[in-house]
Structures are given as structure tokens and as C-alpha cells.
Amino acid sequence: MDQRLGWSCAALPAVSERLHHILHHVPESRWDVPACLAVGIASPATTINAALAAEGLSVDLTETALLAVPLYTVTASDRARTLEVCRSTYAVAA
């Protein structure tokens, strides 16, 4: 996205900050980006449907943009905030 945004993601060092920016600021820009649901994936063995069920979400993935976030790759210090950012998108699924 560096080419489209004109800045480097290095300015946003935490995964939660990058995720928040993509989910909450890019749709407000001049690009036509659909609303997106983000869900945290707890482990490599967790399926997207299992992650959705764990969060109590029932989503038709043919009609909803989804970003699966591998929480197991996020630093322990940023994991809770990253999950909070994911949960802030759940209104899209409602």
C-alpha cells in the first residue's frame, strides 16, 4: 500500500496501529474500499469459521469483506490491542 498511500507503514510500528489505520482511516480516503470485518485467528490450526464462531459471529463471507489477523504472530504486548481493533469492526457483521 506504500505506493497508494504515499507513506511507509514503518511510521506505525505496532500491528494494532497498522490494522486500525487500514480499517478505520483508509475507507475515509478517496479510494473505494468496502467496510471490512476483521477477526483474530488464535493459532495456525484455527479456521476462519472457528474464529468467527469463537467471537459469536455468523457471517456470510460471500457478502462480507473479511480480514483474518493471525494473532499468534503479533507480539504479546500488542495482542490484546490488536484483538480490540478487530472487535471494533464487528458492527459490519451486524
Tab-separated table of C-alpha atoms in Angstrom:
chain	number	residue	atom	x	y	z
A	1	MET	CA	0.000	0.000	0.000
A	2	ASP	CA	3.015	2.305	0.213
A	3	GLN	CA	2.589	3.208	-3.459
A	4	ARG	CA	-1.068	4.168	-2.957
A	5	LEU	CA	-0.753	5.918	0.380
A	6	GLY	CA	2.468	7.771	-0.272
A	7	TRP	CA	3.977	6.879	3.105
A	8	SER	CA	5.660	3.939	4.719
A	9	CYS	CA	3.983	1.682	7.269
A	10	ALA	CA	7.224	1.886	9.243
A	11	ALA	CA	5.746	5.004	10.849
A	12	LEU	CA	3.194	2.701	12.504
A	13	PRO	CA	5.349	0.138	14.317
A	14	ALA	CA	2.628	-1.846	16.111
A	15	VAL	CA	0.377	-4.285	14.264
A	16	SER	CA	-2.629	-2.837	16.089
A	17	GLU	CA	-1.783	0.656	14.773
A	18	ARG	CA	-1.416	-0.570	11.188
A	19	LEU	CA	-4.621	-2.580	11.415
A	20	HIS	CA	-6.536	0.365	12.901
A	21	HIS	CA	-5.286	2.646	10.158
A	22	ILE	CA	-6.300	0.284	7.361
A	23	LEU	CA	-9.708	-0.476	8.836
A	24	HIS	CA	-10.710	2.979	10.031
A	25	HIS	CA	-8.830	5.576	8.010
A	26	VAL	CA	-8.329	4.188	4.509
A	27	PRO	CA	-12.111	3.794	3.893
A	28	GLU	CA	-12.468	7.513	4.650
A	29	SER	CA	-9.952	8.323	1.926
A	30	ARG	CA	-10.613	8.874	-1.744
A	31	TRP	CA	-10.357	5.146	-2.550
A	32	ASP	CA	-13.441	2.979	-2.784
A	33	VAL	CA	-12.641	0.474	-0.025
A	34	PRO	CA	-15.546	-1.569	1.342
A	35	ALA	CA	-16.256	-1.886	5.046
A	36	CYS	CA	-14.349	-4.846	6.367
A	37	LEU	CA	-14.741	-7.240	9.281
A	38	ALA	CA	-11.501	-8.267	10.995
A	39	VAL	CA	-11.273	-11.406	13.104
A	40	GLY	CA	-8.343	-12.647	15.146
A	41	ILE	CA	-7.015	-16.133	14.456
A	42	ALA	CA	-5.650	-17.668	17.667
A	43	SER	CA	-3.408	-20.344	16.127
A	44	PRO	CA	-2.417	-21.739	12.736
A	45	ALA	CA	-4.828	-24.607	13.349
A	46	THR	CA	-7.814	-22.263	13.846
A	47	THR	CA	-10.042	-21.926	10.803
A	48	ILE	CA	-11.702	-18.668	9.875
A	49	ASN	CA	-15.117	-20.180	10.591
A	50	ALA	CA	-13.925	-21.375	14.018
A	51	ALA	CA	-12.562	-17.894	14.790
A	52	LEU	CA	-15.861	-16.317	13.762
A	53	ALA	CA	-17.797	-18.800	15.914
A	54	ALA	CA	-15.499	-18.147	18.892
A	55	GLU	CA	-16.413	-14.455	18.632
A	56	GLY	CA	-20.125	-15.251	18.315
A	57	LEU	CA	-20.284	-14.032	14.726
A	58	SER	CA	-22.376	-15.530	11.944
A	59	VAL	CA	-21.215	-14.007	8.682
A	60	ASP	CA	-21.985	-14.690	5.042
A	61	LEU	CA	-18.478	-14.481	3.607
A	62	THR	CA	-19.836	-14.133	0.085
A	63	GLU	CA	-21.177	-10.711	1.063
A	64	THR	CA	-18.736	-9.507	3.715
A	65	ALA	CA	-15.130	-8.445	3.308
A	66	LEU	CA	-13.030	-10.214	5.940
A	67	LEU	CA	-9.502	-9.687	7.170
A	68	ALA	CA	-8.143	-12.643	9.158
A	69	VAL	CA	-5.477	-11.452	11.592
A	70	PRO	CA	-3.002	-14.108	12.805
A	71	LEU	CA	-2.821	-13.087	16.474
A	72	TYR	CA	-0.210	-15.771	17.147
A	73	THR	CA	2.285	-13.726	15.103
A	74	VAL	CA	1.628	-10.476	16.996
A	75	THR	CA	3.841	-9.607	19.952
A	76	ALA	CA	2.338	-10.433	23.335
A	77	SER	CA	2.396	-6.758	24.300
A	78	ASP	CA	0.277	-5.782	21.258
A	79	ARG	CA	-2.014	-8.818	21.020
A	80	ALA	CA	-4.845	-7.515	23.243
A	81	ARG	CA	-4.937	-4.156	21.440
A	82	THR	CA	-4.931	-5.907	18.048
A	83	LEU	CA	-7.891	-8.051	19.130
A	84	GLU	CA	-9.638	-4.886	20.360
A	85	VAL	CA	-9.195	-3.319	16.921
A	86	CYS	CA	-10.622	-6.473	15.319
A	87	ARG	CA	-13.637	-6.349	17.619
A	88	SER	CA	-14.225	-2.700	16.739
A	89	THR	CA	-15.214	-3.895	13.248
A	90	TYR	CA	-17.956	-6.283	14.365
A	91	ALA	CA	-20.720	-3.780	13.607
A	92	VAL	CA	-20.072	-4.594	9.924
A	93	ALA	CA	-21.357	-8.111	10.562
A	94	ALA	CA	-24.465	-6.970	12.429
